[in-house]
CSV table of C-alpha atoms in Angstrom, one decimal:
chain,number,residue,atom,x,y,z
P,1,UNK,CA,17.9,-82.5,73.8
P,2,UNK,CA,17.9,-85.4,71.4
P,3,UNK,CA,18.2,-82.9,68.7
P,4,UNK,CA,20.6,-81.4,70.5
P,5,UNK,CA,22.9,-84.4,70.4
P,6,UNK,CA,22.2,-85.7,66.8
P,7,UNK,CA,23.5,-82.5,65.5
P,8,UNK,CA,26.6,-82.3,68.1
P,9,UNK,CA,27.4,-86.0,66.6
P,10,UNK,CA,27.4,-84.5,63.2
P,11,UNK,CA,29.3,-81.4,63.6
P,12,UNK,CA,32.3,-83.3,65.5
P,13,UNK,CA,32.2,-86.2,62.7
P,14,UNK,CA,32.4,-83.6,60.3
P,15,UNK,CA,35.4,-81.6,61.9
P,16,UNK,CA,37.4,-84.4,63.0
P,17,UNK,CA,36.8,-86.1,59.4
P,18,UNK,CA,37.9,-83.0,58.1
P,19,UNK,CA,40.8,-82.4,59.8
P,20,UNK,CA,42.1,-85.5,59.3
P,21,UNK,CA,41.9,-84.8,55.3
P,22,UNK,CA,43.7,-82.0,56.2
P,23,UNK,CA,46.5,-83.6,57.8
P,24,UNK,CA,46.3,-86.4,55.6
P,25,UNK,CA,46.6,-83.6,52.5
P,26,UNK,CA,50.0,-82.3,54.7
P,27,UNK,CA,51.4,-85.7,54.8
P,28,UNK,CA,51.2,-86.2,51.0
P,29,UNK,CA,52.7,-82.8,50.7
P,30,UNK,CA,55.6,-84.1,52.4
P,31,UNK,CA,56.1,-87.0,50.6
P,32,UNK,CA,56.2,-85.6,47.1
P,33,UNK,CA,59.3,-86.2,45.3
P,34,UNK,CA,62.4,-84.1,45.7
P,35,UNK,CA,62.2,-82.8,42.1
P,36,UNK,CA,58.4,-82.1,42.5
P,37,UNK,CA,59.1,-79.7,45.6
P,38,UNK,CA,59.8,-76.8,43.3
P,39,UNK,CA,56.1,-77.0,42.4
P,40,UNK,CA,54.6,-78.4,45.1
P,41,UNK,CA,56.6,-77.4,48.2
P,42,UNK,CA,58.2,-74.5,48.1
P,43,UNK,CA,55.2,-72.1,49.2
P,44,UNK,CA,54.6,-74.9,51.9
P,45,UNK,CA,56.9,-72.9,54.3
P,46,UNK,CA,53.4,-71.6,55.7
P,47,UNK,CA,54.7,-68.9,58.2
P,48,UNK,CA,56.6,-66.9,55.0
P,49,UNK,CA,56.7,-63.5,55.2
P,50,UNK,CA,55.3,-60.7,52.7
P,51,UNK,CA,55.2,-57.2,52.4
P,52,UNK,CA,51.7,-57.4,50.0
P,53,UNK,CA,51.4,-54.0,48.0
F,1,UNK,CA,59.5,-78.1,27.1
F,2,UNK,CA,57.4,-77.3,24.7
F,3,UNK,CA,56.2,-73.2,24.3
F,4,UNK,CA,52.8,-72.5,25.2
F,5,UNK,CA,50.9,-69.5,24.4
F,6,UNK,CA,49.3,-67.7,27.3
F,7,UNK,CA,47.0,-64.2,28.0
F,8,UNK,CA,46.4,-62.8,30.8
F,9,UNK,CA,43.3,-61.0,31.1
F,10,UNK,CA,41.8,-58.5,33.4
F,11,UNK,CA,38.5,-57.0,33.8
F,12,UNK,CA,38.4,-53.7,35.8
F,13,UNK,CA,35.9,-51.2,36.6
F,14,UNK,CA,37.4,-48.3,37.9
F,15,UNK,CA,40.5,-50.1,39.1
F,16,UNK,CA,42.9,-47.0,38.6
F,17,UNK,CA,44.7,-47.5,42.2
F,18,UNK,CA,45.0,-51.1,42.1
F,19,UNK,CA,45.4,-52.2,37.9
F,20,UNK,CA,48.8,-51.0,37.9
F,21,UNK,CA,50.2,-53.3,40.6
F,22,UNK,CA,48.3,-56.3,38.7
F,23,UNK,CA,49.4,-55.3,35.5
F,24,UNK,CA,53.0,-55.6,37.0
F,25,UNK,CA,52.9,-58.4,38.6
F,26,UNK,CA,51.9,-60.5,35.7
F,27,UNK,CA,54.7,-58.2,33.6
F,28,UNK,CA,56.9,-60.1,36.4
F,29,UNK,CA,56.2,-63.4,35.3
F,30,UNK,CA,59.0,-66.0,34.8
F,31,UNK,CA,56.8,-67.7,31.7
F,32,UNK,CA,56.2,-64.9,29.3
F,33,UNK,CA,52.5,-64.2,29.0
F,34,UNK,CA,50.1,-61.0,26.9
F,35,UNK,CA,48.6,-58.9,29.0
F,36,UNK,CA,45.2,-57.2,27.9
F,37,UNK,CA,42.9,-55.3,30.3
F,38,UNK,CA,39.2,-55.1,29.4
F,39,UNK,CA,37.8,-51.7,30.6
F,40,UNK,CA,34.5,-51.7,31.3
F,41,UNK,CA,32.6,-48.5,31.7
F,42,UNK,CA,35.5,-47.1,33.6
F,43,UNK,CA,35.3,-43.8,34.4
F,44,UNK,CA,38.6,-42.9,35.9
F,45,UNK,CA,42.0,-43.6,34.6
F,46,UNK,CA,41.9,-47.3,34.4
F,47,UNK,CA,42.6,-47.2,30.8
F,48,UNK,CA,45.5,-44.3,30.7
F,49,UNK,CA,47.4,-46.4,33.9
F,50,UNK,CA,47.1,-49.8,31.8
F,51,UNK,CA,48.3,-47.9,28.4
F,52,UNK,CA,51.3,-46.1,30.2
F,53,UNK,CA,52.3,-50.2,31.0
F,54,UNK,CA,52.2,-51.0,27.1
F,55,UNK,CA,49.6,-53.6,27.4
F,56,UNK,CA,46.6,-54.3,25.2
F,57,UNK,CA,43.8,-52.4,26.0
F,58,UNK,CA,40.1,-52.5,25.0
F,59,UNK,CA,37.4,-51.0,26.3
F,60,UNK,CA,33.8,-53.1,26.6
F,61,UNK,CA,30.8,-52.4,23.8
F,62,UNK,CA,27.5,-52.1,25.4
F,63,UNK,CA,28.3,-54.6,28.4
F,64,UNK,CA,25.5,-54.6,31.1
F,65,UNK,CA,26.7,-57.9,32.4
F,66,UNK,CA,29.4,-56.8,34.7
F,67,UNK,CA,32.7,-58.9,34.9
F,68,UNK,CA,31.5,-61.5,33.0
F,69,UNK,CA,30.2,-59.8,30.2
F,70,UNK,CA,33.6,-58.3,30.0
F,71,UNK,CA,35.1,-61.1,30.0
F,72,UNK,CA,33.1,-63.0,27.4
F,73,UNK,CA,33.6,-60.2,25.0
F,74,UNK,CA,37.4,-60.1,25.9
F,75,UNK,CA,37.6,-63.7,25.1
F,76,UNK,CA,36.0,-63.3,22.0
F,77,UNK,CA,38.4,-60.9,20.8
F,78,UNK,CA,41.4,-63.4,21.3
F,79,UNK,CA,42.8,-65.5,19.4
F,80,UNK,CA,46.1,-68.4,19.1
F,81,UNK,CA,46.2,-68.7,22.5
F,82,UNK,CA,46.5,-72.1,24.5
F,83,UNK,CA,45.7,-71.1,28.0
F,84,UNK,CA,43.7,-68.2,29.1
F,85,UNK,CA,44.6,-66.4,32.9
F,86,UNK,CA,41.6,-64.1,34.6
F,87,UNK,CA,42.9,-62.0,37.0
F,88,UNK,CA,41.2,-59.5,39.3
F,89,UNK,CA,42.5,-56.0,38.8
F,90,UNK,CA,42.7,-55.8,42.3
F,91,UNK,CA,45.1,-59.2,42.8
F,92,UNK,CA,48.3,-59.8,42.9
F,93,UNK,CA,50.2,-62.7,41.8
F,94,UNK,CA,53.3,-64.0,42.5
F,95,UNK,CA,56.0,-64.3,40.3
F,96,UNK,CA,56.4,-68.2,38.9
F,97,UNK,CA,52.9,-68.3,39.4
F,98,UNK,CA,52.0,-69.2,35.5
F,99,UNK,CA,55.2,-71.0,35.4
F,100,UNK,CA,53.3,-73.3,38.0
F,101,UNK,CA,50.4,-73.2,36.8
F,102,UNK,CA,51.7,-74.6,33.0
F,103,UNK,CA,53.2,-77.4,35.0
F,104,UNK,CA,49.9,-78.3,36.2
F,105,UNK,CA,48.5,-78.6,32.5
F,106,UNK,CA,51.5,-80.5,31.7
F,107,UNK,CA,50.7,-83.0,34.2
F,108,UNK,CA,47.4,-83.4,34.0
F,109,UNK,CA,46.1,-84.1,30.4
F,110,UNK,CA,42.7,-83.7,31.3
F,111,UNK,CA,43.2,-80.7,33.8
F,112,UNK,CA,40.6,-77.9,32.4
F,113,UNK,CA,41.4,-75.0,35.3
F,114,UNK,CA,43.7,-74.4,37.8
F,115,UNK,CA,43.3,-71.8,40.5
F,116,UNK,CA,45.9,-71.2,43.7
F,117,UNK,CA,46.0,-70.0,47.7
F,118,UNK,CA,44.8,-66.8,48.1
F,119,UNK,CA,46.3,-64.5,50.6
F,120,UNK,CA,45.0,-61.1,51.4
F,121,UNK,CA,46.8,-57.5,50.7
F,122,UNK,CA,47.3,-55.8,54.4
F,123,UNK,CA,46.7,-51.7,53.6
F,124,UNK,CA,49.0,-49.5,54.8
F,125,UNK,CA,46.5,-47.2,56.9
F,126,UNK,CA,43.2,-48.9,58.4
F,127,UNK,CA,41.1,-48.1,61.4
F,128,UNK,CA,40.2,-49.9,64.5
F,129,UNK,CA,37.3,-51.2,62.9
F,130,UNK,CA,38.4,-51.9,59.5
F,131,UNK,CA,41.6,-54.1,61.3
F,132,UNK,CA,39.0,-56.0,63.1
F,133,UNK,CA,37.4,-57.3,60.0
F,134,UNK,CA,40.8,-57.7,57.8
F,135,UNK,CA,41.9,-60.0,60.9
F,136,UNK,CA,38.7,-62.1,60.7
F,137,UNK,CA,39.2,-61.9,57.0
F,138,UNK,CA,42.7,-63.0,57.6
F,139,UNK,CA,41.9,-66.1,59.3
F,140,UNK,CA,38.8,-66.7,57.3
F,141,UNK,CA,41.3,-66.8,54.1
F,142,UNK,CA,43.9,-69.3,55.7
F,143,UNK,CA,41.0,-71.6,56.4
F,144,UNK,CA,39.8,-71.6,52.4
F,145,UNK,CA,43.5,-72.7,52.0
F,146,UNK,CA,44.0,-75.3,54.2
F,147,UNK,CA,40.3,-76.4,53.3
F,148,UNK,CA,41.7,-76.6,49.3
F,149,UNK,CA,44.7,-78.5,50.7
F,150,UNK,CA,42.2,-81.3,52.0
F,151,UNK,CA,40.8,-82.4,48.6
F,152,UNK,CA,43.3,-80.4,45.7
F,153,UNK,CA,41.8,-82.4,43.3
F,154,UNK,CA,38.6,-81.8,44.2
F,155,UNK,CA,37.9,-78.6,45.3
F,156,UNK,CA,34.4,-76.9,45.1
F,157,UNK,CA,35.3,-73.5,42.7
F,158,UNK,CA,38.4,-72.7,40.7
F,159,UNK,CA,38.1,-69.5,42.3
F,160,UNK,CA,38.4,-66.1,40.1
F,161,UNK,CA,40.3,-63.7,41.2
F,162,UNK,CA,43.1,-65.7,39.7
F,163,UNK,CA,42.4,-68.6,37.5
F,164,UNK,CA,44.3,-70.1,34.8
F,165,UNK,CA,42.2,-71.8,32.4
F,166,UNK,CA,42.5,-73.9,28.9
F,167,UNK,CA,41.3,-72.3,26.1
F,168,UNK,CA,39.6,-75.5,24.5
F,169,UNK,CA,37.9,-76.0,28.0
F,170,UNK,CA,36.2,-72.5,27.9
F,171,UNK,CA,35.9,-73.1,24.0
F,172,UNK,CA,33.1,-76.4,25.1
F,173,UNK,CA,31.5,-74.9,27.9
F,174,UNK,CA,30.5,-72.2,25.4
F,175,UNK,CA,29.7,-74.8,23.1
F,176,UNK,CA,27.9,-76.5,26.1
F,177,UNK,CA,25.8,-73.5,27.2
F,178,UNK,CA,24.7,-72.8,23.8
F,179,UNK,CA,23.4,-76.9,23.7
F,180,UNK,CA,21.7,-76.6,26.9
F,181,UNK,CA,20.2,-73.1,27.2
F,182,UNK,CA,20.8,-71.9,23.6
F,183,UNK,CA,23.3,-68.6,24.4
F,184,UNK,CA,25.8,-67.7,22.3
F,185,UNK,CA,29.1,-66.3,23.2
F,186,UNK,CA,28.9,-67.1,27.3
F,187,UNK,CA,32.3,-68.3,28.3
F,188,UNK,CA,31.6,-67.2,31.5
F,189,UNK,CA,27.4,-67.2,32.6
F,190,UNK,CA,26.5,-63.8,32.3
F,191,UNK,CA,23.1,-64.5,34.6
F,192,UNK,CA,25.4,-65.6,37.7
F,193,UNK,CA,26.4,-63.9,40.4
F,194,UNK,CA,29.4,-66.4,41.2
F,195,UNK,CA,30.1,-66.5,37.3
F,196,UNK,CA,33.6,-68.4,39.1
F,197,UNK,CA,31.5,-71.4,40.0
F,198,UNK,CA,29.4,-71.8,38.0
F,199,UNK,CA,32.1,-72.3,35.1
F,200,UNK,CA,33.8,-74.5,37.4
F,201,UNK,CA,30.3,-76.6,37.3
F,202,UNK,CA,30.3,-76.6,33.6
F,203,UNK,CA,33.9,-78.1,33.2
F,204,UNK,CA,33.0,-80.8,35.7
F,205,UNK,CA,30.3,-81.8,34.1
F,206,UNK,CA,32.4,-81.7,30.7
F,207,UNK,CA,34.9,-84.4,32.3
F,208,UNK,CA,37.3,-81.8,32.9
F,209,UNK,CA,39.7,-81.7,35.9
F,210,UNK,CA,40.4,-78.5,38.4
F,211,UNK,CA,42.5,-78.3,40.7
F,212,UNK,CA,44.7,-75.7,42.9
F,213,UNK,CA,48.3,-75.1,42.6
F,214,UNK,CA,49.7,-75.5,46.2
F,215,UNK,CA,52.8,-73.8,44.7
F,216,UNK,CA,50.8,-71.0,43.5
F,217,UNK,CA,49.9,-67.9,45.2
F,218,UNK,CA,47.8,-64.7,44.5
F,219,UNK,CA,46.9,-61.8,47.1
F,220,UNK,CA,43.8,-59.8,46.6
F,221,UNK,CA,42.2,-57.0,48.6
F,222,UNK,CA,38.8,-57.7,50.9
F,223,UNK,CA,35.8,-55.4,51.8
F,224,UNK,CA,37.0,-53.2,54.9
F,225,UNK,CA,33.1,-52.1,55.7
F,226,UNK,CA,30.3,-54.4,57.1
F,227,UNK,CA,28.0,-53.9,54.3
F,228,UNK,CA,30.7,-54.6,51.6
F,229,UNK,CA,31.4,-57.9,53.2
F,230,UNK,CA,27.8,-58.7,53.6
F,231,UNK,CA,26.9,-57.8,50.0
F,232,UNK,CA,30.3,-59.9,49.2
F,233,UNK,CA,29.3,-63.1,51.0
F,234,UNK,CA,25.5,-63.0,50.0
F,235,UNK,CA,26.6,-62.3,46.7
F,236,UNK,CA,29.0,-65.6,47.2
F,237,UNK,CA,26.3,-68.0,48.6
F,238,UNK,CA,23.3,-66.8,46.6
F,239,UNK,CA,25.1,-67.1,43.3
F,240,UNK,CA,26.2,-70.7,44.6
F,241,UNK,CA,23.0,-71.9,45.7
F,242,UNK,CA,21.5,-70.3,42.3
F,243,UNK,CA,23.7,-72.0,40.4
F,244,UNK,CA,23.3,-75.5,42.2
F,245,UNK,CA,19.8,-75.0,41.8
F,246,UNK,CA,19.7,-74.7,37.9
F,247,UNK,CA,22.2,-77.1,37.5
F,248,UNK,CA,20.6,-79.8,40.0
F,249,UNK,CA,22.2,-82.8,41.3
F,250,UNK,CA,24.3,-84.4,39.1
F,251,UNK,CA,28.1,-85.6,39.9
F,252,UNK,CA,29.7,-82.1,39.9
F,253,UNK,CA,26.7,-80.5,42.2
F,254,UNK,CA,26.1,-83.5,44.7
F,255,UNK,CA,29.3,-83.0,47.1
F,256,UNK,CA,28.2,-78.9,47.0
F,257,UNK,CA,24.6,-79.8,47.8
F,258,UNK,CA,25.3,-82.3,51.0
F,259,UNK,CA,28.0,-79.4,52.0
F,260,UNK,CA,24.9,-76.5,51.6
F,261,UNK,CA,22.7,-79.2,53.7
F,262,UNK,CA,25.4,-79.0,56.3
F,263,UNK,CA,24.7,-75.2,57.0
F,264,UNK,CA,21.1,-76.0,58.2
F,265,UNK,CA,23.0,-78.7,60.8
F,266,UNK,CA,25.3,-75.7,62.1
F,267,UNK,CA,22.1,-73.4,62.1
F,268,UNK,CA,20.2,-76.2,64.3
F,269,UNK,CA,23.5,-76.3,67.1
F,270,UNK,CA,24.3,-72.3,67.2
F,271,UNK,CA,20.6,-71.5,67.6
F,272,UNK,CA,19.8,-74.1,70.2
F,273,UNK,CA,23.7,-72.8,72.2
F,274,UNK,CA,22.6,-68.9,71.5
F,275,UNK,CA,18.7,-70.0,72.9
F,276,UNK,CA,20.0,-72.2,75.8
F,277,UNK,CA,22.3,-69.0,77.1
F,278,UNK,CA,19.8,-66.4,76.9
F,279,UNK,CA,17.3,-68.6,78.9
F,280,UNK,CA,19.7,-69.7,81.5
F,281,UNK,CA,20.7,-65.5,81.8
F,282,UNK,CA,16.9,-64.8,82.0
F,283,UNK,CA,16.5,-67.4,84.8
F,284,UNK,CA,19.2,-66.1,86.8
F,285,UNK,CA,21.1,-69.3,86.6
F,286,UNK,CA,24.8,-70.1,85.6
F,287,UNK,CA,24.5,-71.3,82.0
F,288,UNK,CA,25.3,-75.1,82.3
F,289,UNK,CA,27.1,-76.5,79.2
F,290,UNK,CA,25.9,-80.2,78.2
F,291,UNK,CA,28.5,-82.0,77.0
F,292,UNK,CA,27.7,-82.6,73.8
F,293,UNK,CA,27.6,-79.0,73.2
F,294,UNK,CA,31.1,-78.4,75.1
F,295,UNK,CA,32.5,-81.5,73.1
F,296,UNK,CA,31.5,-79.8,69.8
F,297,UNK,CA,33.1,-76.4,70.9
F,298,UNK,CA,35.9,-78.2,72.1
F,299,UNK,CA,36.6,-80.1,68.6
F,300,UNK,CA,35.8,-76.8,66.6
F,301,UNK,CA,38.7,-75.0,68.7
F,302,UNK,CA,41.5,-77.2,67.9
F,303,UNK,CA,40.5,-77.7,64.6
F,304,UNK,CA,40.0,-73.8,64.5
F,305,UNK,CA,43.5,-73.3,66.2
F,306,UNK,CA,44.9,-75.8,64.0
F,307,UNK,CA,44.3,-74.0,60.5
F,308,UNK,CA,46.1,-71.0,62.4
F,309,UNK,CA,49.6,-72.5,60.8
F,310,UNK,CA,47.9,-71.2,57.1
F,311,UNK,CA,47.8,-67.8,58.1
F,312,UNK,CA,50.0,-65.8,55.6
F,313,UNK,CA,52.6,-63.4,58.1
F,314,UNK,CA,51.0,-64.1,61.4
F,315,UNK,CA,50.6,-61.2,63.3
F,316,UNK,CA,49.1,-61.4,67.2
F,317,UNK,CA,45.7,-60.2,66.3
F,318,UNK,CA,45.2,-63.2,63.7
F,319,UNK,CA,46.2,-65.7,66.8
F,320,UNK,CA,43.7,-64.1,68.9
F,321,UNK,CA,40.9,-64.3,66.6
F,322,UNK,CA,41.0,-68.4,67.6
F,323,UNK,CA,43.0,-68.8,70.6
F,324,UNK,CA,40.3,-66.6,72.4
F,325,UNK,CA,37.4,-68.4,70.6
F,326,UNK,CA,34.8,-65.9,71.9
F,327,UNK,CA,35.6,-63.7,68.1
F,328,UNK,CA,35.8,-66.8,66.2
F,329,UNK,CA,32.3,-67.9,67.2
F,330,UNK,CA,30.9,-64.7,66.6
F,331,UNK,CA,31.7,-64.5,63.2
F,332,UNK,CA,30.7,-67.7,62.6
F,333,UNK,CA,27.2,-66.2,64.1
F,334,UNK,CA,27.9,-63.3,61.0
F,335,UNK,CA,28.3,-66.2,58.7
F,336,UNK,CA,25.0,-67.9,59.4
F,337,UNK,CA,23.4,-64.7,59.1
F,338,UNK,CA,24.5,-64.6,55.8
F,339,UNK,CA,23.4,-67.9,54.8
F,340,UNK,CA,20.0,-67.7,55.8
F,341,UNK,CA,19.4,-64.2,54.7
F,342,UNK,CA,20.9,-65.9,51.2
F,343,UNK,CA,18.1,-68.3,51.3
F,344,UNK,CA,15.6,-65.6,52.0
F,345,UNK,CA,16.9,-63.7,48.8
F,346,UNK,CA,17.0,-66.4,47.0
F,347,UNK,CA,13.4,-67.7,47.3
F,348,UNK,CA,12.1,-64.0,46.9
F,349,UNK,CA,14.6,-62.7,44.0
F,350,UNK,CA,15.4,-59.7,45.9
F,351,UNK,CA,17.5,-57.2,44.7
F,352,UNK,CA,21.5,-57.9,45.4
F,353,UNK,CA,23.9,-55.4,45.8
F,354,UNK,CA,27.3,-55.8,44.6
């Protein structure tokens, strides 16, 4: 069991630490100057459509 | 802004149904760029469909080193050009996706390689099976992006089915491999199996930058069969733990080498939830969760259902994969599998397939 909980307190350390970069990543995303969007924004809209091939 | 000179090129291996669409797409592109594909030991009409574009063609000489021999000869038989593009000739790529990538460079002085999202090609006909895995595959792919999004600056391999790279950079790696293991010619390391990371090593450990273009975006196809998604991924994580291995730990490998440690952790908790089940099934009790282990599942979810707003054109099926959880940890199951049979293949050299 104590093995059991030394690797549950990594794995939920790691996600949450991850996510948190992740959201963190978004924010700055956000931020970005308006003439940096072109480059930095504009395939943000993360529910775009595409046909593919 | 100043003009820079770019070349696009693209290795294929029988790539007649899918190097016309490439070739396209890069014939699309809002910064002009030369197009040349590198042939190697085609035997269909990879060649005739790339001529009929009015690209340069060239066929490999000898090559036994798959795409990175063809690569390293292509490279070799350039020349004036400031930035060189790889491109799968099964990718895609979107149109202002050089234009992006030059901004990068211009940015970042010291910015060797830039790579971008990767979304995957839906096919117009699959079967039940087939969907299954291109909706894992789906998710899978978002995940990789939002995971690049965490640490852009920083991320793990400037990945090659799309890659745009400075010529000087691949100039001293070359120079760099020829110092430390004496080859000549080896842009691209003809001995790995992840040839993408391992040059994305090489630059770190020049000083150079990589990075991902959040702007850019390239669409490849993925294995539709089991064993072409198995060979895929042990071909994936042996190359990378052969290449952190020969490399060692130095500033570019230490960050990779804590993340491969982290596998055994997830190994440890899967095995002990999988073993915990079973025996509480064989008992004939109700399987009991601790709460450590439900506190873990629970984080994993909404992280899991979190990455869902990556996902290239959602469809129902992709919100499943996670919102049901049951198929997500099952493939995380396949993806253990792969790591450890990885291991296995890797500490007794056997035989990968490709």
């Amino acid at each position: 069991m104590d093995l059991l909980v030394a690797v549950s307190i990594i794995m939920v350390a790691n996600t949450i630490f991850s996510l948190l970069r992740l959201i963190f990543g978004e924010i700055r995303l956000r931020l970005i100057k308006e003439e940096d969007k072109r480059y930095y924004w504009t395939k943000q809209n993360l529910w775009r459509f595409r046909s593919g091939r | 802004m100043e003009k820079r000179r770019t070349i696009a090129i693209i290795p294929a291996h029988n790539e007649e149904r899918t190097v016309g669409d490439t070739i396209r797409s890069l014939l699309n592109q809002t910064y002009r760029t030369d197009i040349f594909v590198i042939s190697d030991n085609s035997t269909d009409g990879t060649v005739e469909v790339a001529r009929s574009l009015g690209v340069r063609v060239a066929e490999t000489v000898g090559n036994t080193h798959r795409k990175s021999g063809a690569m390293n000869q292509a490279i070799d038989a350039i020349t004036g050009y400031d930035y060189v593009i790889t491109v799968d000739a099964d990718t895609i790529l979107d149109d202002d996706y050089v234009e992006i990538a030059m901004e990068e460079f211009r940015r970042d002085h010291r910015l060797g390689a830039v790579c971008s999202r990767a979304g995957i090609i839906r096919p117009t006909t699959m079967n039940r099976r087939e969907r299954a895995l291109w909706h894992f595959q789906h998710v899978e792919y978002a995940e990789f992006d939002s995971s690049r999004l965490e640490r852009p600056g920083e991320i793990k391999v400037v990945h090659g089915m799309a890659a745009v790279y400075k010529y000087k950079a691949l100039r001293d790696v070359e120079e760099f491999r020829y110092r430390r293991w004496e080859v000549t010619g080896q842009y691209f390391d003809e001995r790995s199996m992840t040839e993408d990371y391992e040059l994305t090593v090489c630059l770190k450990e020049l000083g150079y930058h990589v990075t991902v273009g959040m702007g850019m975006m390239a669409w490849t196809e993925v294995p539709l069969r089991f064993n072409k998604l198995w060979n895929q991924r042990t071909r994936w994580l042996r190359g990378g733990l052969e290449t952190m291995s020969r490399h060692g730990w130095n500033n570019a490998t230490a960050r990779d080498i804590v993340n491969a440690g982290f596998f055994w952790v997830m190994l440890v908790f899967h095995s002990l939830l999988l073993t915990f089940i079973i025996v509480d099934i064989i008992s004939g009790i109700p399987y009991r969760m601790s709460p450590w282990t439900g506190l873990v599942l629970l984080v994993l979810y909404i992280d899991g259902v979190y990455r869902l707003k990556f996902v290239q054109n959602p469809v129902f099926a992709d919100m499943l994969v996670k919102i049901l959880f049951i198929p997500m940890i099952i493939y995380t199951w396949f993806n253990l599998a792969v790591q450890l049979y990885s291991y296995y293949a890797s500490l007794l050299q056997i035989r990968q397939g490709w």
